[in-house]
């Protein structure tokens, strides 16, 4: 197992580059001077007039079939460290629900309550409550990937050896979660009190995760995997409420322009389409972190440095076991070898 996982170490950084696409064939057009000033927040807008490729770190773009294939899954905790991570997530979820006032009580069967009565009874959240919950969730969710990538980056510098692709995937996760926040920020500007809560929560969580990752990276990845299970559940419930007609304001709301560009959505996409895409992202993080938690974080390469399974796999499977990760690395190595052979056989001009 170790031989196969280490076999790709020498070429893993090269493989990572294959996951990116050039911004444009017309570089001059992309780099055309802007009339905006440095003081204008939109001077570095993430919404170009024409979409030509990935202008951020790698992230999946989903087909309609993939968006609908995500399932609410849970990985059973078996080891002591896994049980610790899962129970810590449950405690975190309880505290977050308490602070945000989230209840999600089951709607009584055959009820005759109006929508306002359902909201007043705690059966249905308002759009404002959903947005507040999502904003707070995403400000915290972007921390683990950045902390883990930073620590592995420093370790790579300190030990003077390659990281085998882990840093790339972890940075992609952090960037992806931040883009979730940037998307939902277009719907509402948080108050100073909300920002103060975020500052406090982020400060505590960052330092705790920093210390925990130095002690046990596998437990931390398991923690994030279970945390993403909760995120998938939250967004699934949000989708259900929109489709049930409980969130009128969001039902026909157009998707923010930043979301259309980031996820390559249709021009007439709705906010519901955005939430489907966000849920798929969370499913990806669930799959990746549970898979990484099954590896040896000191010696194994990142099996997703070259490519990732599509959502038909990630949405229905909680993660790769170590033997499955080994097979996936072998397949990636074979793809790389065939690509090199094809490139070598092409006639030179």
Short mmCIF file of C-alpha atoms in Angstrom, two decimals, residues 3-331:
data_model
loop_
_atom_site.label_atom_id
_atom_site.label_comp_id
_atom_site.label_asym_id
_atom_site.label_seq_id
_atom_site.Cartn_x
_atom_site.Cartn_y
_atom_site.Cartn_z
CA UNK A 3 4.69 1.83 -2.15
CA UNK A 4 1.75 2.71 -4.39
CA UNK A 5 0.79 5.77 -2.40
CA UNK A 6 4.36 7.07 -2.41
CA UNK A 7 4.86 6.29 -6.11
CA UNK A 8 3.03 9.41 -7.16
CA UNK A 9 4.86 11.71 -4.74
CA UNK A 10 7.46 12.90 -7.25
CA UNK A 11 4.88 14.01 -9.84
CA UNK A 12 1.96 15.08 -7.67
CA UNK A 13 2.55 18.83 -8.01
CA UNK A 14 2.64 18.49 -11.80
CA UNK A 15 -0.64 16.59 -11.69
CA UNK A 16 -2.27 19.39 -9.72
CA UNK A 17 -1.68 21.81 -12.56
CA UNK A 18 -3.88 19.73 -14.87
CA UNK A 19 -6.92 20.68 -12.80
CA UNK A 20 -6.73 24.33 -13.80
CA UNK A 21 -7.81 26.00 -16.98
CA UNK A 22 -6.40 29.11 -18.67
CA UNK A 23 -8.35 32.29 -18.14
CA UNK A 24 -8.60 33.11 -21.81
CA UNK A 25 -7.07 32.64 -25.20
CA UNK A 26 -7.05 36.42 -25.48
CA UNK A 27 -4.75 37.56 -22.70
CA UNK A 28 -4.71 41.15 -23.87
CA UNK A 29 -8.48 41.37 -23.57
CA UNK A 30 -8.43 39.89 -20.05
CA UNK A 31 -5.75 42.33 -18.94
CA UNK A 32 -7.41 45.40 -20.49
CA UNK A 33 -7.14 48.45 -18.17
CA UNK A 34 -10.13 49.19 -15.96
CA UNK A 35 -11.64 52.61 -15.37
CA UNK A 36 -12.17 51.76 -11.72
CA UNK A 37 -9.89 53.20 -9.05
CA UNK A 38 -8.01 51.37 -6.31
CA UNK A 39 -10.46 52.76 -3.76
CA UNK A 40 -13.43 51.22 -5.58
CA UNK A 41 -14.41 47.89 -3.97
CA UNK A 42 -15.46 46.61 -7.41
CA UNK A 43 -12.03 47.31 -8.89
CA UNK A 44 -11.19 43.66 -8.26
CA UNK A 45 -14.68 42.34 -8.90
CA UNK A 46 -15.02 38.60 -9.17
CA UNK A 47 -17.68 38.99 -11.85
CA UNK A 48 -15.99 39.42 -15.25
CA UNK A 49 -18.09 40.46 -18.21
CA UNK A 50 -17.33 37.18 -19.96
CA UNK A 51 -16.57 33.89 -18.23
CA UNK A 52 -13.59 32.10 -19.75
CA UNK A 53 -12.31 29.79 -17.06
CA UNK A 54 -11.34 29.29 -13.46
CA UNK A 55 -10.34 32.60 -11.95
CA UNK A 56 -10.08 31.12 -8.46
CA UNK A 57 -8.70 27.88 -7.08
CA UNK A 58 -10.09 24.65 -8.50
CA UNK A 59 -13.69 23.85 -7.67
CA UNK A 60 -16.18 21.46 -9.25
CA UNK A 61 -18.92 22.67 -11.59
CA UNK A 62 -21.91 20.36 -11.36
CA UNK A 63 -24.35 18.97 -13.89
CA UNK A 64 -28.10 19.04 -13.06
CA UNK A 65 -27.95 15.30 -12.37
CA UNK A 66 -25.07 15.75 -9.93
CA UNK A 67 -26.85 18.55 -8.06
CA UNK A 68 -29.80 16.25 -7.34
CA UNK A 69 -27.69 13.22 -6.39
CA UNK A 70 -26.52 14.41 -2.95
CA UNK A 71 -27.74 12.30 -0.04
CA UNK A 72 -27.73 12.99 3.68
CA UNK A 73 -25.16 10.51 5.01
CA UNK A 74 -23.47 9.75 8.30
CA UNK A 75 -20.29 7.81 8.97
CA UNK A 76 -20.52 5.66 12.06
CA UNK A 77 -17.82 6.51 14.59
CA UNK A 78 -15.96 3.37 15.65
CA UNK A 79 -12.61 4.36 17.16
CA UNK A 80 -12.14 6.48 20.27
CA UNK A 81 -10.79 9.43 18.28
CA UNK A 82 -13.68 9.20 15.80
CA UNK A 83 -16.23 9.15 18.62
CA UNK A 84 -14.53 12.14 20.20
CA UNK A 85 -14.69 14.06 16.90
CA UNK A 86 -18.34 13.16 16.32
CA UNK A 87 -19.46 14.07 19.84
CA UNK A 88 -17.57 17.35 19.59
CA UNK A 89 -19.47 18.14 16.40
CA UNK A 90 -22.76 17.31 18.11
CA UNK A 91 -21.86 19.63 20.98
CA UNK A 92 -20.88 22.36 18.52
CA UNK A 93 -24.13 21.87 16.61
CA UNK A 94 -26.17 22.12 19.81
CA UNK A 95 -24.43 25.34 20.82
CA UNK A 96 -24.86 26.84 17.37
CA UNK A 97 -28.54 25.88 17.28
CA UNK A 98 -29.07 27.41 20.71
CA UNK A 99 -27.38 30.70 19.85
CA UNK A 100 -29.09 31.03 16.46
CA UNK A 101 -32.51 29.91 17.74
CA UNK A 102 -32.64 27.06 15.24
CA UNK A 103 -35.16 24.36 16.13
CA UNK A 104 -36.51 22.73 12.96
CA UNK A 105 -39.32 20.95 14.71
CA UNK A 106 -41.12 18.33 12.64
CA UNK A 107 -44.28 19.75 11.07
CA UNK A 108 -47.35 17.91 12.44
CA UNK A 109 -48.98 15.62 9.88
CA UNK A 110 -52.29 16.84 8.43
CA UNK A 111 -51.75 20.24 10.00
CA UNK A 112 -53.95 23.19 9.13
CA UNK A 113 -51.56 25.85 10.32
CA UNK A 114 -50.83 28.85 8.17
CA UNK A 115 -47.29 29.65 7.10
CA UNK A 116 -47.09 32.43 9.67
CA UNK A 117 -48.27 30.05 12.40
CA UNK A 118 -45.65 27.50 11.31
CA UNK A 119 -42.94 30.15 11.57
CA UNK A 120 -44.19 31.38 14.94
CA UNK A 121 -44.27 27.81 16.26
CA UNK A 122 -40.66 27.15 15.26
CA UNK A 123 -41.58 24.65 12.55
CA UNK A 124 -40.28 26.83 9.71
CA UNK A 125 -37.47 29.39 9.72
CA UNK A 126 -37.87 32.78 8.10
CA UNK A 127 -35.59 33.88 5.27
CA UNK A 128 -33.80 36.19 7.68
CA UNK A 129 -33.19 33.38 10.17
CA UNK A 130 -31.90 31.07 7.44
CA UNK A 131 -29.56 33.72 6.10
CA UNK A 132 -28.19 34.54 9.55
CA UNK A 133 -27.54 30.87 10.19
CA UNK A 134 -25.84 30.35 6.82
CA UNK A 135 -23.64 33.43 7.16
CA UNK A 136 -22.41 32.38 10.60
CA UNK A 137 -21.87 28.80 9.44
CA UNK A 138 -19.74 29.84 6.47
CA UNK A 139 -17.55 32.24 8.46
CA UNK A 140 -16.51 29.30 10.63
CA UNK A 141 -16.45 26.64 7.89
CA UNK A 142 -13.66 28.43 6.04
CA UNK A 143 -11.25 28.08 8.97
CA UNK A 144 -10.22 24.36 9.01
CA UNK A 145 -8.95 24.17 5.43
CA UNK A 146 -6.82 27.30 5.83
CA UNK A 147 -5.39 26.24 9.20
CA UNK A 148 -4.55 22.73 7.97
CA UNK A 149 -2.99 24.06 4.75
CA UNK A 150 -0.94 26.59 6.70
CA UNK A 151 0.42 23.98 9.11
CA UNK A 152 1.25 21.55 6.31
CA UNK A 153 2.89 24.38 4.37
CA UNK A 154 5.09 25.24 7.35
CA UNK A 155 5.87 21.57 7.87
CA UNK A 156 6.92 21.22 4.23
CA UNK A 157 9.26 24.21 4.62
CA UNK A 158 10.62 23.01 7.93
CA UNK A 159 11.26 19.42 6.79
CA UNK A 160 12.33 20.53 3.29
CA UNK A 161 10.20 17.99 1.45
CA UNK A 162 7.11 17.93 -0.71
CA UNK A 163 3.65 17.83 0.78
CA UNK A 164 2.25 15.37 -1.80
CA UNK A 165 -0.71 17.48 -2.81
CA UNK A 166 -2.49 18.00 0.51
CA UNK A 167 -1.96 21.77 0.64
CA UNK A 168 -3.71 22.31 -2.70
CA UNK A 169 -6.90 20.53 -1.72
CA UNK A 170 -7.05 22.17 1.72
CA UNK A 171 -6.65 25.65 0.25
CA UNK A 172 -9.35 24.85 -2.30
CA UNK A 173 -11.70 23.92 0.52
CA UNK A 174 -11.01 27.17 2.40
CA UNK A 175 -11.50 29.24 -0.76
CA UNK A 176 -14.71 27.41 -1.59
CA UNK A 177 -16.21 28.06 1.84
CA UNK A 178 -15.22 31.72 1.59
CA UNK A 179 -16.98 31.98 -1.76
CA UNK A 180 -20.12 30.63 -0.10
CA UNK A 181 -19.91 33.51 2.34
CA UNK A 182 -19.27 36.08 -0.41
CA UNK A 183 -22.33 34.78 -2.26
CA UNK A 184 -24.75 35.02 0.65
CA UNK A 185 -23.29 38.37 1.71
CA UNK A 186 -24.96 39.83 -1.39
CA UNK A 187 -28.33 39.14 0.24
CA UNK A 188 -27.67 40.93 3.51
CA UNK A 189 -25.02 43.03 5.23
CA UNK A 190 -24.50 41.74 8.79
CA UNK A 191 -24.85 44.06 11.77
CA UNK A 192 -21.97 45.09 14.01
CA UNK A 193 -23.23 42.73 16.73
CA UNK A 194 -23.24 39.82 14.28
CA UNK A 195 -19.73 40.69 13.13
CA UNK A 196 -18.59 40.78 16.77
CA UNK A 197 -20.01 37.28 17.31
CA UNK A 198 -18.17 36.06 14.23
CA UNK A 199 -14.93 37.65 15.43
CA UNK A 200 -15.18 35.92 18.79
CA UNK A 201 -16.17 32.53 17.36
CA UNK A 202 -13.49 32.65 14.71
CA UNK A 203 -10.79 33.59 17.19
CA UNK A 204 -11.65 30.73 19.53
CA UNK A 205 -12.18 28.14 16.79
CA UNK A 206 -9.02 29.07 14.86
CA UNK A 207 -6.75 28.62 17.86
CA UNK A 208 -8.44 25.43 19.04
CA UNK A 209 -8.26 23.86 15.58
CA UNK A 210 -4.65 25.03 15.21
CA UNK A 211 -3.61 23.22 18.38
CA UNK A 212 -5.75 20.16 17.62
CA UNK A 213 -4.28 19.75 14.12
CA UNK A 214 -0.74 19.76 15.49
CA UNK A 215 -1.74 16.96 17.89
CA UNK A 216 -3.92 14.78 15.62
CA UNK A 217 -4.56 15.74 11.98
CA UNK A 218 -6.66 12.62 11.38
CA UNK A 219 -9.04 13.49 14.21
CA UNK A 220 -9.35 17.01 12.82
CA UNK A 221 -10.22 15.77 9.35
CA UNK A 222 -12.78 13.42 10.89
CA UNK A 223 -14.22 16.36 12.82
CA UNK A 224 -14.56 18.37 9.60
CA UNK A 225 -16.10 15.37 7.84
CA UNK A 226 -18.82 15.13 10.50
CA UNK A 227 -19.22 18.91 10.46
CA UNK A 228 -19.87 18.76 6.72
CA UNK A 229 -22.44 16.04 7.30
CA UNK A 230 -24.35 18.62 9.34
CA UNK A 231 -23.86 21.24 6.63
CA UNK A 232 -25.33 18.90 3.99
CA UNK A 233 -28.29 18.26 6.30
CA UNK A 234 -28.81 22.00 6.88
CA UNK A 235 -28.79 22.90 3.18
CA UNK A 236 -31.01 19.92 2.37
CA UNK A 237 -33.60 21.20 4.83
CA UNK A 238 -33.31 24.68 3.36
CA UNK A 239 -33.94 23.29 -0.14
CA UNK A 240 -36.94 21.34 1.12
CA UNK A 241 -38.46 24.46 2.69
CA UNK A 242 -38.00 26.49 -0.49
CA UNK A 243 -39.55 23.76 -2.65
CA UNK A 244 -42.40 23.36 -0.16
CA UNK A 245 -43.26 27.04 -0.62
CA UNK A 246 -42.28 28.09 2.91
CA UNK A 247 -39.73 30.70 1.79
CA UNK A 248 -41.57 32.89 -0.68
CA UNK A 249 -38.87 35.55 -0.95
CA UNK A 250 -36.25 33.01 -1.98
CA UNK A 251 -38.42 30.90 -4.27
CA UNK A 252 -38.08 33.15 -7.33
CA UNK A 253 -35.11 35.27 -6.26
CA UNK A 254 -32.48 35.47 -9.03
CA UNK A 255 -29.09 34.00 -8.28
CA UNK A 256 -26.42 36.59 -7.38
CA UNK A 257 -24.10 37.37 -10.28
CA UNK A 258 -21.07 36.18 -8.33
CA UNK A 259 -22.74 32.77 -7.95
CA UNK A 260 -23.60 32.51 -11.65
CA UNK A 261 -19.96 33.06 -12.50
CA UNK A 262 -18.46 30.87 -9.78
CA UNK A 263 -20.64 27.80 -10.40
CA UNK A 264 -21.20 28.48 -14.13
CA UNK A 265 -24.95 28.74 -13.62
CA UNK A 266 -27.46 29.62 -16.32
CA UNK A 267 -28.27 33.33 -16.85
CA UNK A 268 -31.77 32.77 -15.47
CA UNK A 269 -30.61 30.73 -12.44
CA UNK A 270 -32.44 31.20 -9.16
CA UNK A 271 -31.20 31.30 -5.58
CA UNK A 272 -32.46 27.72 -5.22
CA UNK A 273 -29.93 26.65 -7.87
CA UNK A 274 -27.20 28.33 -5.82
CA UNK A 275 -28.18 26.45 -2.68
CA UNK A 276 -28.14 23.16 -4.60
CA UNK A 277 -24.58 23.98 -5.71
CA UNK A 278 -23.51 24.96 -2.18
CA UNK A 279 -24.91 21.69 -0.83
CA UNK A 280 -22.89 19.78 -3.44
CA UNK A 281 -19.77 21.63 -2.33
CA UNK A 282 -20.42 20.63 1.27
CA UNK A 283 -20.88 17.04 0.13
CA UNK A 284 -17.47 17.26 -1.55
CA UNK A 285 -15.87 18.48 1.69
CA UNK A 286 -17.63 15.70 3.58
CA UNK A 287 -16.24 13.08 1.21
CA UNK A 288 -12.72 14.51 1.02
CA UNK A 289 -12.23 15.00 4.76
CA UNK A 290 -13.59 11.59 5.71
CA UNK A 291 -11.26 10.10 3.08
CA UNK A 292 -8.23 12.05 4.33
CA UNK A 293 -9.02 10.95 7.89
CA UNK A 294 -8.61 7.34 6.75
CA UNK A 295 -5.05 7.95 5.51
CA UNK A 296 -1.69 8.27 7.18
CA UNK A 297 -1.34 12.05 7.21
CA UNK A 298 2.46 11.83 7.47
CA UNK A 299 3.29 9.46 4.59
CA UNK A 300 0.31 9.09 2.24
CA UNK A 301 -0.24 11.26 -0.79
CA UNK A 302 -3.47 13.14 -1.28
CA UNK A 303 -5.54 10.95 -3.65
CA UNK A 304 -7.48 14.02 -4.85
CA UNK A 305 -4.49 16.10 -5.91
CA UNK A 306 -4.86 14.98 -9.53
CA UNK A 307 -8.64 14.61 -9.81
CA UNK A 308 -11.80 14.04 -7.79
CA UNK A 309 -14.75 11.67 -8.29
CA UNK A 310 -17.92 13.27 -9.60
CA UNK A 311 -20.92 14.01 -7.41
CA UNK A 312 -22.55 10.72 -8.35
CA UNK A 313 -19.84 9.20 -6.13
CA UNK A 314 -19.22 11.96 -3.59
CA UNK A 315 -22.91 12.60 -3.04
CA UNK A 316 -23.74 8.96 -2.31
CA UNK A 317 -20.59 7.76 -0.53
CA UNK A 318 -19.28 9.16 2.73
CA UNK A 319 -15.62 8.72 1.78
CA UNK A 320 -12.85 6.43 0.51
CA UNK A 321 -11.35 3.82 2.78
CA UNK A 322 -7.55 3.63 2.57
CA UNK A 323 -7.59 0.68 0.16
CA UNK A 324 -9.99 2.56 -2.12
CA UNK A 325 -7.76 5.62 -1.98
CA UNK A 326 -4.82 3.45 -3.03
CA UNK A 327 -6.76 2.14 -6.03
CA UNK A 328 -7.77 5.67 -6.96
CA UNK A 329 -4.14 6.81 -6.85
CA UNK A 330 -3.14 3.91 -9.09
CA UNK A 331 -5.84 4.86 -11.61
#
